[in-house]
Amino acid sequence: MKRLRHSLKAWSCQSLLSLACSALGLGAASLQATTPQATPAGQALDLRGYTDATGAITVQHQGDTVDPYFALQALGIAQVHGLDVSAHALPWARWLAQRYQEAGHLGRYCQSTEPKGSVWVWCKPPDADDSSLALWLQFLHRLPPHERAQLPIDVMQARAAQDLHSLQDPATGLYLVSPHIRYSLFMDNLEVWSTWPSPSLARAIHAVFWDPQHRLFRVSTQKAHPHPGQHFYPDATAQIYPLLVDFADVPGGAAVHYTRWMRQHRAIWLAQSGREFPWGLIALVAWRQGDLVSVRCWQQRAMPHRHTALWTVTDEVIAQILPPWQAPTHTPQPKENCT
């Protein structure tokens, strides 16, 4: 698994940040959740089993891997949808800041048991520098002032902004995956755009990835990647990502795009639970589109597998955002069409 893959005023573009801020098009644009809160405003995010005393946030429940992309994505979604992340934000910021400053990138970490106890060690290079850095910048900016004051915030933001700017391809205007992965991905660039909406990046995304002949988005600029692709991930999942991040440039509009996607891919999405990652992100899109039947179907299929190896911290956050689900005490035929 590579990964399963709004907002706020930009900070003042000064000194080291100025070049990167200009390139990212930081402005006062704001993305908001498009549906009412399903959870009470200010309800605390519960990450028991996904965190430890060091502040690390693991990908899976009681997991031994930390991938900053997943933790940053999960916390960002929680914040946008009204969950209180204050118990986790500063410990996580300190944990990741220390390792980012030492390693120079947002790598992935594995748990290693040494004579002095369990520690987190770098074990894999990042495979999503572009979107991870954008989410990291957004996360740092969202920290409240009293928490920002406890970190070398200006240095951290300047470094992350420069690192992200270095990934922008001047030929296309898109962001490359990492310094070592020299192609651009549709979902990654949508995530960069979602954190700092930029008209120029939106135009670049549409110009490079939209295929008017097939009326779908290309997944990658890799010539070797089949197009149109036939796999659920990344080919089908990429097509619904614009709705997750409220990307406006969706031909036909969000409702038409969503209906078409569900008609083509709903059955295989619901069948993922228990044998593949359940893709709670799509359930979140369904809820925001007012499709409560599909939300209940996803809960019916996915929630029995909560906290298993195929359940990510992002799925956990989404489970806490969606309307409460009650496990059935018997097994009648469901009223909803969950096929």
Short mmCIF file of C-alpha atoms in Angstrom, two decimals, residues 32-330:
data_model
loop_
_atom_site.label_atom_id
_atom_site.label_comp_id
_atom_site.label_asym_id
_atom_site.label_seq_id
_atom_site.Cartn_x
_atom_site.Cartn_y
_atom_site.Cartn_z
CA GLN A 32 -15.20 24.41 4.92
CA ALA A 33 -17.00 21.13 5.48
CA THR A 34 -20.07 21.16 3.22
CA THR A 35 -22.47 19.32 5.54
CA PRO A 36 -23.80 19.77 9.07
CA GLN A 37 -21.84 18.30 11.93
CA ALA A 38 -22.67 14.66 12.63
CA THR A 39 -20.72 14.82 15.88
CA PRO A 40 -21.29 17.41 18.62
CA ALA A 41 -19.10 20.46 18.02
CA GLY A 42 -15.98 20.25 20.14
CA GLN A 43 -16.24 16.54 20.84
CA ALA A 44 -12.77 15.24 21.68
CA LEU A 45 -11.07 13.04 19.11
CA ASP A 46 -10.41 9.65 20.69
CA LEU A 47 -7.15 8.13 19.43
CA ARG A 48 -6.63 5.54 22.13
CA GLY A 49 -4.57 2.75 20.62
CA TYR A 50 -3.21 5.02 17.89
CA THR A 51 -0.92 7.15 20.07
CA ASP A 52 1.81 6.56 22.62
CA ALA A 53 3.52 8.52 25.36
CA THR A 54 6.02 10.04 22.89
CA GLY A 55 3.26 11.73 20.85
CA ALA A 56 3.57 9.37 17.89
CA ILE A 57 0.40 8.61 15.91
CA THR A 58 0.46 5.21 14.24
CA VAL A 59 -1.20 4.23 10.99
CA GLN A 60 -3.03 1.32 12.59
CA HIS A 61 -4.43 0.47 16.02
CA GLN A 62 -1.58 -0.70 18.26
CA GLY A 63 0.54 -0.39 15.15
CA ASP A 64 4.30 -0.32 14.76
CA THR A 65 4.47 2.16 11.85
CA VAL A 66 4.18 5.95 11.76
CA ASP A 67 3.56 7.54 8.37
CA PRO A 68 3.22 11.33 8.79
CA TYR A 69 0.89 11.50 5.80
CA PHE A 70 -1.80 9.45 7.54
CA ALA A 71 -1.55 11.27 10.88
CA LEU A 72 -1.63 14.71 9.25
CA GLN A 73 -4.52 13.77 7.00
CA ALA A 74 -6.50 12.32 9.92
CA LEU A 75 -5.95 15.33 12.18
CA GLY A 76 -6.82 17.75 9.39
CA ILE A 77 -10.09 15.98 8.61
CA ALA A 78 -10.93 15.85 12.31
CA GLN A 79 -10.37 19.61 12.70
CA VAL A 80 -12.45 20.56 9.66
CA HIS A 81 -15.37 18.48 10.91
CA GLY A 82 -15.42 19.87 14.44
CA LEU A 83 -13.53 17.30 16.49
CA ASP A 84 -11.28 18.67 19.21
CA VAL A 85 -7.71 17.50 18.50
CA SER A 86 -6.02 19.52 21.25
CA ALA A 87 -4.98 16.42 23.23
CA HIS A 88 -2.94 15.18 20.29
CA ALA A 89 -1.84 18.23 18.28
CA LEU A 90 1.10 19.56 20.30
CA PRO A 91 2.57 16.14 21.25
CA TRP A 92 2.39 15.12 17.59
CA ALA A 93 3.91 18.41 16.44
CA ARG A 94 6.84 17.95 18.79
CA TRP A 95 7.31 14.32 17.78
CA LEU A 96 7.34 15.04 14.06
CA ALA A 97 9.26 18.31 14.30
CA GLN A 98 12.18 16.63 16.03
CA ARG A 99 12.45 13.97 13.35
CA TYR A 100 11.87 16.36 10.47
CA GLN A 101 14.65 18.62 11.69
CA GLU A 102 17.03 15.68 12.10
CA ALA A 103 16.24 13.80 8.88
CA GLY A 104 15.34 16.69 6.58
CA HIS A 105 12.18 15.02 5.28
CA LEU A 106 8.94 13.47 6.45
CA GLY A 107 10.07 9.87 6.34
CA ARG A 108 8.27 6.83 7.72
CA TYR A 109 9.14 5.30 11.07
CA CYS A 110 8.99 1.82 12.56
CA GLN A 111 8.98 0.75 16.18
CA SER A 112 12.21 -0.86 17.31
CA THR A 113 12.76 -2.51 20.67
CA GLU A 114 16.17 -1.75 22.12
CA PRO A 115 17.69 -2.54 25.53
CA LYS A 116 16.52 0.84 26.79
CA GLY A 117 12.97 0.31 25.57
CA SER A 118 10.84 0.86 22.50
CA VAL A 119 11.91 3.65 20.14
CA TRP A 120 10.83 4.98 16.76
CA VAL A 121 13.45 4.72 14.03
CA TRP A 122 13.50 5.84 10.41
CA CYS A 123 12.76 2.79 8.27
CA LYS A 124 11.36 3.93 4.91
CA PRO A 125 11.76 7.01 2.72
CA PRO A 126 8.70 9.21 2.16
CA ASP A 127 6.47 8.28 -0.75
CA ALA A 128 4.30 11.40 -0.64
CA ASP A 129 6.55 14.36 0.13
CA ASP A 130 4.38 16.81 -1.79
CA SER A 131 1.05 16.20 -0.06
CA SER A 132 2.67 15.42 3.30
CA LEU A 133 4.59 18.72 3.33
CA ALA A 134 1.45 20.65 2.38
CA LEU A 135 -0.52 18.97 5.17
CA TRP A 136 2.36 19.61 7.61
CA LEU A 137 2.39 23.32 6.77
CA GLN A 138 -1.37 23.52 7.20
CA PHE A 139 -1.21 21.64 10.51
CA LEU A 140 1.49 23.96 11.89
CA HIS A 141 -0.47 27.03 10.89
CA ARG A 142 -3.62 25.72 12.60
CA LEU A 143 -1.92 25.27 15.95
CA PRO A 144 -3.20 27.82 18.48
CA PRO A 145 -0.80 30.65 19.38
CA HIS A 146 0.13 29.28 22.81
CA GLU A 147 1.19 25.97 21.21
CA ARG A 148 3.02 27.63 18.32
CA ALA A 149 5.00 29.58 20.90
CA GLN A 150 6.40 26.30 22.26
CA LEU A 151 7.95 25.31 18.92
CA PRO A 152 10.57 26.83 16.60
CA ILE A 153 7.60 27.56 14.38
CA ASP A 154 9.14 30.10 11.99
CA VAL A 155 12.10 27.87 11.20
CA MET A 156 9.89 24.80 10.75
CA GLN A 157 7.43 26.57 8.46
CA ALA A 158 10.16 28.15 6.37
CA ARG A 159 11.91 24.84 5.90
CA ALA A 160 8.75 22.96 4.97
CA ALA A 161 7.65 25.71 2.58
CA GLN A 162 11.02 25.67 0.83
CA ASP A 163 11.00 21.87 0.63
CA LEU A 164 7.53 21.91 -0.91
CA HIS A 165 8.44 24.69 -3.33
CA SER A 166 11.45 22.66 -4.49
CA LEU A 167 9.05 19.93 -5.64
CA GLN A 168 7.11 22.17 -8.02
CA ASP A 169 7.84 21.39 -11.66
CA PRO A 170 8.25 24.71 -13.50
CA ALA A 171 7.27 23.06 -16.79
CA THR A 172 3.81 21.97 -15.62
CA GLY A 173 3.18 23.90 -12.41
CA LEU A 174 2.43 20.59 -10.68
CA TYR A 175 4.18 19.10 -7.66
CA LEU A 176 6.41 16.05 -7.96
CA VAL A 177 6.02 13.22 -5.47
CA SER A 178 9.44 13.63 -3.89
CA PRO A 179 13.01 14.58 -4.78
CA HIS A 180 13.55 10.99 -5.86
CA ILE A 181 10.16 10.25 -7.46
CA ARG A 182 10.08 12.61 -10.40
CA TYR A 183 6.50 12.44 -11.60
CA SER A 184 3.24 14.02 -10.50
CA LEU A 185 0.15 12.32 -9.10
CA PHE A 186 -3.40 13.60 -9.44
CA MET A 187 -4.42 12.88 -5.83
CA ASP A 188 -1.24 14.39 -4.38
CA ASN A 189 -1.71 17.63 -6.28
CA LEU A 190 -5.35 17.83 -5.23
CA GLU A 191 -4.21 17.57 -1.62
CA VAL A 192 -1.63 20.32 -2.09
CA TRP A 193 -4.32 22.48 -3.70
CA SER A 194 -6.78 21.74 -0.89
CA THR A 195 -4.44 23.07 1.78
CA TRP A 196 -3.54 26.28 -0.10
CA PRO A 197 -6.09 26.83 -2.90
CA SER A 198 -4.38 28.39 -5.90
CA PRO A 199 -6.06 29.21 -9.23
CA SER A 200 -2.84 28.53 -11.11
CA LEU A 201 -2.43 25.08 -9.53
CA ALA A 202 -6.11 24.32 -10.23
CA ARG A 203 -5.57 25.19 -13.89
CA ALA A 204 -2.45 23.04 -14.05
CA ILE A 205 -4.25 20.08 -12.48
CA HIS A 206 -7.09 20.32 -14.97
CA ALA A 207 -4.80 20.88 -17.97
CA VAL A 208 -2.55 17.91 -17.24
CA PHE A 209 -4.87 15.34 -15.72
CA TRP A 210 -8.32 15.82 -17.28
CA ASP A 211 -8.97 13.54 -20.27
CA PRO A 212 -11.96 14.96 -22.20
CA GLN A 213 -12.17 11.95 -24.50
CA HIS A 214 -12.73 9.45 -21.70
CA ARG A 215 -14.25 12.06 -19.36
CA LEU A 216 -12.08 11.11 -16.42
CA PHE A 217 -8.88 12.23 -14.76
CA ARG A 218 -5.50 10.70 -15.41
CA VAL A 219 -3.96 9.30 -12.26
CA SER A 220 -0.30 10.02 -12.93
CA THR A 221 2.06 11.73 -15.35
CA GLN A 222 3.95 8.43 -15.59
CA LYS A 223 3.88 7.23 -19.17
CA ALA A 224 4.07 3.66 -17.90
CA HIS A 225 0.83 3.92 -15.90
CA PRO A 226 -2.07 2.45 -17.94
CA HIS A 227 -4.73 4.96 -18.87
CA PRO A 228 -7.59 4.45 -18.40
CA GLY A 229 -6.59 2.15 -15.57
CA GLN A 230 -8.76 -0.68 -14.28
CA HIS A 231 -7.78 -0.98 -10.61
CA PHE A 232 -9.93 0.32 -7.78
CA TYR A 233 -6.83 1.95 -6.28
CA PRO A 234 -5.55 4.23 -7.63
CA ASP A 235 -7.65 4.48 -10.78
CA ALA A 236 -11.20 4.55 -9.41
CA THR A 237 -10.36 6.20 -6.10
CA ALA A 238 -8.63 9.07 -7.87
CA GLN A 239 -11.84 9.99 -9.67
CA ILE A 240 -13.73 10.76 -6.44
CA TYR A 241 -10.87 12.67 -4.80
CA PRO A 242 -11.93 16.05 -6.27
CA LEU A 243 -15.13 15.83 -4.21
CA LEU A 244 -13.19 15.03 -1.05
CA VAL A 245 -11.23 18.28 -1.30
CA ASP A 246 -13.99 20.43 -2.86
CA PHE A 247 -12.09 20.87 -6.11
CA ALA A 248 -14.37 23.10 -8.19
CA ASP A 249 -13.15 22.16 -11.65
CA VAL A 250 -15.16 18.94 -12.00
CA PRO A 251 -16.88 18.74 -15.39
CA GLY A 252 -20.62 18.34 -14.95
CA GLY A 253 -20.54 19.45 -11.32
CA ALA A 254 -20.13 17.58 -8.05
CA ALA A 255 -23.57 15.93 -7.95
CA VAL A 256 -23.33 14.51 -11.47
CA HIS A 257 -19.75 13.40 -10.90
CA TYR A 258 -20.67 11.70 -7.62
CA THR A 259 -23.69 9.88 -9.10
CA ARG A 260 -21.63 8.61 -12.02
CA TRP A 261 -18.85 7.40 -9.70
CA MET A 262 -21.24 5.54 -7.41
CA ARG A 263 -22.98 3.92 -10.34
CA GLN A 264 -19.67 2.59 -11.62
CA HIS A 265 -17.74 1.80 -8.41
CA ARG A 266 -20.08 1.59 -5.40
CA ALA A 267 -20.27 -2.19 -5.26
CA ILE A 268 -16.53 -2.77 -5.38
CA TRP A 269 -15.95 0.02 -2.83
CA LEU A 270 -18.34 -1.55 -0.33
CA ALA A 271 -16.80 -4.97 -0.96
CA GLN A 272 -13.35 -3.71 0.10
CA SER A 273 -14.09 -4.02 3.83
CA GLY A 274 -12.60 -7.09 5.44
CA ARG A 275 -10.26 -7.90 2.59
CA GLU A 276 -8.75 -4.54 1.67
CA PHE A 277 -8.64 -1.07 3.20
CA PRO A 278 -12.25 0.12 3.58
CA TRP A 279 -11.72 3.62 2.19
CA GLY A 280 -13.59 5.60 4.81
CA LEU A 281 -12.69 8.72 2.83
CA ILE A 282 -15.35 7.71 0.29
CA ALA A 283 -17.92 7.30 3.08
CA LEU A 284 -17.07 10.86 4.11
CA VAL A 285 -17.72 12.05 0.54
CA ALA A 286 -21.03 10.14 0.54
CA TRP A 287 -22.10 11.84 3.78
CA ARG A 288 -21.17 15.27 2.46
CA GLN A 289 -23.17 14.52 -0.69
CA GLY A 290 -26.22 13.61 1.41
CA ASP A 291 -26.08 9.91 0.48
CA LEU A 292 -26.88 8.50 3.91
CA VAL A 293 -27.83 5.10 2.50
CA SER A 294 -24.30 4.55 1.23
CA VAL A 295 -22.92 5.82 4.54
CA ARG A 296 -24.99 3.25 6.45
CA CYS A 297 -23.95 0.54 4.00
CA TRP A 298 -20.30 1.39 4.53
CA GLN A 299 -20.76 1.32 8.30
CA GLN A 300 -22.53 -2.02 8.07
CA ARG A 301 -19.66 -3.51 6.06
CA ALA A 302 -16.68 -1.72 7.61
CA MET A 303 -17.38 -1.15 11.30
CA PRO A 304 -17.14 -4.84 12.27
CA HIS A 305 -13.48 -4.58 11.12
CA ARG A 306 -12.73 -1.49 13.20
CA HIS A 307 -9.22 -1.42 14.72
CA THR A 308 -8.05 -4.40 12.61
CA ALA A 309 -4.91 -4.34 10.46
CA LEU A 310 -6.93 -3.02 7.50
CA TRP A 311 -8.29 -0.05 9.45
CA THR A 312 -6.27 3.17 9.40
CA VAL A 313 -6.22 6.17 11.70
CA THR A 314 -8.00 8.10 8.94
CA ASP A 315 -10.81 5.54 8.94
CA GLU A 316 -11.00 5.89 12.72
CA VAL A 317 -11.39 9.66 12.51
CA ILE A 318 -14.10 9.33 9.88
CA ALA A 319 -15.94 6.73 11.99
CA GLN A 320 -16.08 9.34 14.77
CA ILE A 321 -17.32 12.06 12.40
CA LEU A 322 -20.16 10.09 10.79
CA PRO A 323 -23.54 9.63 12.48
CA PRO A 324 -23.32 6.91 15.17
CA TRP A 325 -23.60 3.33 14.00
CA GLN A 326 -25.19 0.61 16.11
CA ALA A 327 -24.05 -2.97 15.57
CA PRO A 328 -27.08 -5.13 14.71
CA THR A 329 -28.25 -7.60 17.34
CA HIS A 330 -29.70 -9.84 14.63
#
